[in-house]
Amino acid sequence: MQTEQLIGLVIGGVAVVGGLAIGGIAIAVSVPWAMKEKLAKLDIRNKERMAMLEKGVDPTIIFKESKGVGQDPMLWGLLLAGMGLGIFLGYMLYLITKWDRIVLTNSLGVLFSGIGLIIFSLYHKASGDQHA
């Protein structure tokens, strides 16, 4: 019995160490690779801008920084606040009614997340922000 437990511990330890090693190798390879790719893109963009300046073209027309809708902090704030409020209200409703807790928290979380997105959409249209 002792030998089987020892073998199980060794196999488990090897699996954990192997999994951590694979994760570490993946991070060690992907981070420098991504940085090298980003630096190459910046270098190309810089060369394009310099060529445009040499020809007398204003590069700000083409290289205008645009912020996508998904990068707006207001979107994420309303989405997550709606989700948190929905989950909280779902749990409170569960405590009052004793209905299925998982169904209540998930459904109200999704419902209030959608309401948060609708509020963001109305805010986005009213403010006249054009992020795209």
PDB file of C-alpha atoms in Angstrom:
ATOM      1  CA  MET A   1       0.000   0.000   0.000  1.00  0.00           C
ATOM      2  CA  GLN A   2       2.853   2.394   0.810  1.00  0.00           C
ATOM      3  CA  THR A   3       4.531   1.795  -2.536  1.00  0.00           C
ATOM      4  CA  GLU A   4       1.351   2.613  -4.465  1.00  0.00           C
ATOM      5  CA  GLN A   5       0.927   5.872  -2.546  1.00  0.00           C
ATOM      6  CA  LEU A   6       4.550   6.811  -3.181  1.00  0.00           C
ATOM      7  CA  ILE A   7       4.182   6.094  -6.896  1.00  0.00           C
ATOM      8  CA  GLY A   8       1.010   8.209  -6.960  1.00  0.00           C
ATOM      9  CA  LEU A   9       2.796  11.108  -5.270  1.00  0.00           C
ATOM     10  CA  VAL A  10       5.731  10.873  -7.667  1.00  0.00           C
ATOM     11  CA  ILE A  11       3.452  10.820 -10.709  1.00  0.00           C
ATOM     12  CA  GLY A  12       1.468  13.764  -9.344  1.00  0.00           C
ATOM     13  CA  GLY A  13       4.642  15.708  -8.591  1.00  0.00           C
ATOM     14  CA  VAL A  14       6.043  15.049 -12.052  1.00  0.00           C
ATOM     15  CA  ALA A  15       2.744  16.167 -13.610  1.00  0.00           C
ATOM     16  CA  VAL A  16       2.698  19.416 -11.615  1.00  0.00           C
ATOM     17  CA  VAL A  17       6.352  20.217 -12.316  1.00  0.00           C
ATOM     18  CA  GLY A  18       5.912  19.346 -15.996  1.00  0.00           C
ATOM     19  CA  GLY A  19       2.839  21.560 -16.294  1.00  0.00           C
ATOM     20  CA  LEU A  20       4.639  24.468 -14.625  1.00  0.00           C
ATOM     21  CA  ALA A  21       7.651  23.937 -16.886  1.00  0.00           C
ATOM     22  CA  ILE A  22       5.475  24.015 -20.006  1.00  0.00           C
ATOM     23  CA  GLY A  23       3.808  27.232 -18.807  1.00  0.00           C
ATOM     24  CA  GLY A  24       7.175  28.808 -18.008  1.00  0.00           C
ATOM     25  CA  ILE A  25       8.602  27.884 -21.397  1.00  0.00           C
ATOM     26  CA  ALA A  26       5.524  29.255 -23.157  1.00  0.00           C
ATOM     27  CA  ILE A  27       5.866  32.586 -21.335  1.00  0.00           C
ATOM     28  CA  ALA A  28       9.632  32.730 -21.862  1.00  0.00           C
ATOM     29  CA  VAL A  29       9.173  32.242 -25.611  1.00  0.00           C
ATOM     30  CA  SER A  30       6.044  34.296 -26.275  1.00  0.00           C
ATOM     31  CA  VAL A  31       6.912  37.512 -24.405  1.00  0.00           C
ATOM     32  CA  PRO A  32      10.174  38.283 -26.269  1.00  0.00           C
ATOM     33  CA  TRP A  33       8.572  37.226 -29.543  1.00  0.00           C
ATOM     34  CA  ALA A  34       5.647  39.613 -29.025  1.00  0.00           C
ATOM     35  CA  MET A  35       7.992  42.449 -28.059  1.00  0.00           C
ATOM     36  CA  LYS A  36      10.110  41.870 -31.157  1.00  0.00           C
ATOM     37  CA  GLU A  37       6.992  41.949 -33.346  1.00  0.00           C
ATOM     38  CA  LYS A  38       5.742  45.155 -31.711  1.00  0.00           C
ATOM     39  CA  LEU A  39       9.124  46.855 -32.162  1.00  0.00           C
ATOM     40  CA  ALA A  40       9.196  45.830 -35.829  1.00  0.00           C
ATOM     41  CA  LYS A  41       5.735  47.352 -36.370  1.00  0.00           C
ATOM     42  CA  LEU A  42       6.811  50.577 -34.668  1.00  0.00           C
ATOM     43  CA  ASP A  43       9.937  50.731 -36.840  1.00  0.00           C
ATOM     44  CA  ILE A  44       7.915  50.267 -40.031  1.00  0.00           C
ATOM     45  CA  ARG A  45       5.404  52.882 -38.925  1.00  0.00           C
ATOM     46  CA  ASN A  46       8.211  55.333 -38.150  1.00  0.00           C
ATOM     47  CA  LYS A  47       9.780  54.791 -41.589  1.00  0.00           C
ATOM     48  CA  GLU A  48       6.396  55.370 -43.262  1.00  0.00           C
ATOM     49  CA  ARG A  49       5.938  58.617 -41.348  1.00  0.00           C
ATOM     50  CA  MET A  50       9.418  59.819 -42.258  1.00  0.00           C
ATOM     51  CA  ALA A  51       8.790  59.056 -45.946  1.00  0.00           C
ATOM     52  CA  MET A  52       5.508  60.981 -45.815  1.00  0.00           C
ATOM     53  CA  LEU A  53       7.208  63.970 -44.179  1.00  0.00           C
ATOM     54  CA  GLU A  54       9.894  63.957 -46.870  1.00  0.00           C
ATOM     55  CA  LYS A  55       7.175  64.128 -49.544  1.00  0.00           C
ATOM     56  CA  GLY A  56       5.398  66.945 -47.731  1.00  0.00           C
ATOM     57  CA  VAL A  57       2.320  64.939 -46.700  1.00  0.00           C
ATOM     58  CA  ASP A  58       0.887  65.414 -43.206  1.00  0.00           C
ATOM     59  CA  PRO A  59       1.132  61.982 -41.508  1.00  0.00           C
ATOM     60  CA  THR A  60      -1.469  62.844 -38.857  1.00  0.00           C
ATOM     61  CA  ILE A  61      -4.179  62.479 -41.496  1.00  0.00           C
ATOM     62  CA  ILE A  62      -3.377  58.808 -42.067  1.00  0.00           C
ATOM     63  CA  PHE A  63      -1.921  57.817 -38.692  1.00  0.00           C
ATOM     64  CA  LYS A  64      -4.672  59.322 -36.563  1.00  0.00           C
ATOM     65  CA  GLU A  65      -4.923  57.396 -33.313  1.00  0.00           C
ATOM     66  CA  SER A  66      -8.347  55.827 -33.080  1.00  0.00           C
ATOM     67  CA  LYS A  67      -9.806  54.379 -29.928  1.00  0.00           C
ATOM     68  CA  GLY A  68     -12.144  51.468 -30.486  1.00  0.00           C
ATOM     69  CA  VAL A  69     -15.420  51.150 -28.619  1.00  0.00           C
ATOM     70  CA  GLY A  70     -14.105  48.132 -26.716  1.00  0.00           C
ATOM     71  CA  GLN A  71     -11.320  50.260 -25.249  1.00  0.00           C
ATOM     72  CA  ASP A  72     -13.687  52.780 -23.631  1.00  0.00           C
ATOM     73  CA  PRO A  73     -13.546  52.542 -19.826  1.00  0.00           C
ATOM     74  CA  MET A  74     -17.175  53.679 -19.575  1.00  0.00           C
ATOM     75  CA  LEU A  75     -18.260  50.554 -21.494  1.00  0.00           C
ATOM     76  CA  TRP A  76     -16.436  48.230 -19.131  1.00  0.00           C
ATOM     77  CA  GLY A  77     -17.541  50.143 -16.066  1.00  0.00           C
ATOM     78  CA  LEU A  78     -21.224  49.947 -16.985  1.00  0.00           C
ATOM     79  CA  LEU A  79     -20.929  46.337 -18.121  1.00  0.00           C
ATOM     80  CA  LEU A  80     -19.254  45.132 -14.936  1.00  0.00           C
ATOM     81  CA  ALA A  81     -21.401  47.295 -12.655  1.00  0.00           C
ATOM     82  CA  GLY A  82     -24.518  45.887 -14.310  1.00  0.00           C
ATOM     83  CA  MET A  83     -23.190  42.351 -13.955  1.00  0.00           C
ATOM     84  CA  GLY A  84     -22.352  42.851 -10.283  1.00  0.00           C
ATOM     85  CA  LEU A  85     -25.723  44.448  -9.559  1.00  0.00           C
ATOM     86  CA  GLY A  86     -27.537  41.627 -11.343  1.00  0.00           C
ATOM     87  CA  ILE A  87     -25.674  38.928  -9.445  1.00  0.00           C
ATOM     88  CA  PHE A  88     -26.298  40.730  -6.156  1.00  0.00           C
ATOM     89  CA  LEU A  89     -30.013  41.149  -6.871  1.00  0.00           C
ATOM     90  CA  GLY A  90     -30.229  37.531  -8.008  1.00  0.00           C
ATOM     91  CA  TYR A  91     -28.737  36.372  -4.736  1.00  0.00           C
ATOM     92  CA  MET A  92     -31.071  38.617  -2.744  1.00  0.00           C
ATOM     93  CA  LEU A  93     -34.040  37.225  -4.701  1.00  0.00           C
ATOM     94  CA  TYR A  94     -32.785  33.707  -3.950  1.00  0.00           C
ATOM     95  CA  LEU A  95     -32.690  34.481  -0.228  1.00  0.00           C
ATOM     96  CA  ILE A  96     -36.271  35.777  -0.348  1.00  0.00           C
ATOM     97  CA  THR A  97     -37.864  33.170  -2.640  1.00  0.00           C
ATOM     98  CA  LYS A  98     -35.544  30.120  -2.273  1.00  0.00           C
ATOM     99  CA  TRP A  99     -35.706  29.582  -6.041  1.00  0.00           C
ATOM    100  CA  ASP A 100     -32.684  28.155  -7.879  1.00  0.00           C
ATOM    101  CA  ARG A 101     -29.714  30.357  -6.902  1.00  0.00           C
ATOM    102  CA  ILE A 102     -27.583  29.604  -9.965  1.00  0.00           C
ATOM    103  CA  VAL A 103     -30.382  30.398 -12.412  1.00  0.00           C
ATOM    104  CA  LEU A 104     -31.288  33.635 -10.599  1.00  0.00           C
ATOM    105  CA  THR A 105     -27.747  34.978 -10.276  1.00  0.00           C
ATOM    106  CA  ASN A 106     -26.730  34.077 -13.838  1.00  0.00           C
ATOM    107  CA  SER A 107     -29.904  35.304 -15.522  1.00  0.00           C
ATOM    108  CA  LEU A 108     -30.056  38.582 -13.616  1.00  0.00           C
ATOM    109  CA  GLY A 109     -26.315  39.089 -14.134  1.00  0.00           C
ATOM    110  CA  VAL A 110     -26.758  38.749 -17.889  1.00  0.00           C
ATOM    111  CA  LEU A 111     -29.926  40.902 -17.860  1.00  0.00           C
ATOM    112  CA  PHE A 112     -28.295  43.777 -15.973  1.00  0.00           C
ATOM    113  CA  SER A 113     -25.137  43.483 -18.087  1.00  0.00           C
ATOM    114  CA  GLY A 114     -27.321  44.018 -21.146  1.00  0.00           C
ATOM    115  CA  ILE A 115     -28.997  46.980 -19.464  1.00  0.00           C
ATOM    116  CA  GLY A 116     -25.528  48.426 -18.766  1.00  0.00           C
ATOM    117  CA  LEU A 117     -24.613  48.030 -22.448  1.00  0.00           C
ATOM    118  CA  ILE A 118     -27.873  49.738 -23.497  1.00  0.00           C
ATOM    119  CA  ILE A 119     -27.093  52.633 -21.128  1.00  0.00           C
ATOM    120  CA  PHE A 120     -23.600  52.879 -22.633  1.00  0.00           C
ATOM    121  CA  SER A 121     -25.055  52.900 -26.137  1.00  0.00           C
ATOM    122  CA  LEU A 122     -27.423  55.745 -25.215  1.00  0.00           C
ATOM    123  CA  TYR A 123     -24.560  57.645 -23.574  1.00  0.00           C
ATOM    124  CA  HIS A 124     -22.329  57.033 -26.599  1.00  0.00           C
ATOM    125  CA  LYS A 125     -24.949  58.402 -29.019  1.00  0.00           C
ATOM    126  CA  ALA A 126     -25.852  61.363 -26.791  1.00  0.00           C
ATOM    127  CA  SER A 127     -22.251  62.451 -26.234  1.00  0.00           C
ATOM    128  CA  GLY A 128     -21.451  62.291 -29.931  1.00  0.00           C
ATOM    129  CA  ASP A 129     -18.248  60.345 -29.315  1.00  0.00           C
ATOM    130  CA  GLN A 130     -17.049  58.680 -32.481  1.00  0.00           C
ATOM    131  CA  HIS A 131     -14.397  56.168 -31.442  1.00  0.00           C
ATOM    132  CA  ALA A 132     -14.131  54.057 -34.563  1.00  0.00           C
TER     133      ALA A 132
END
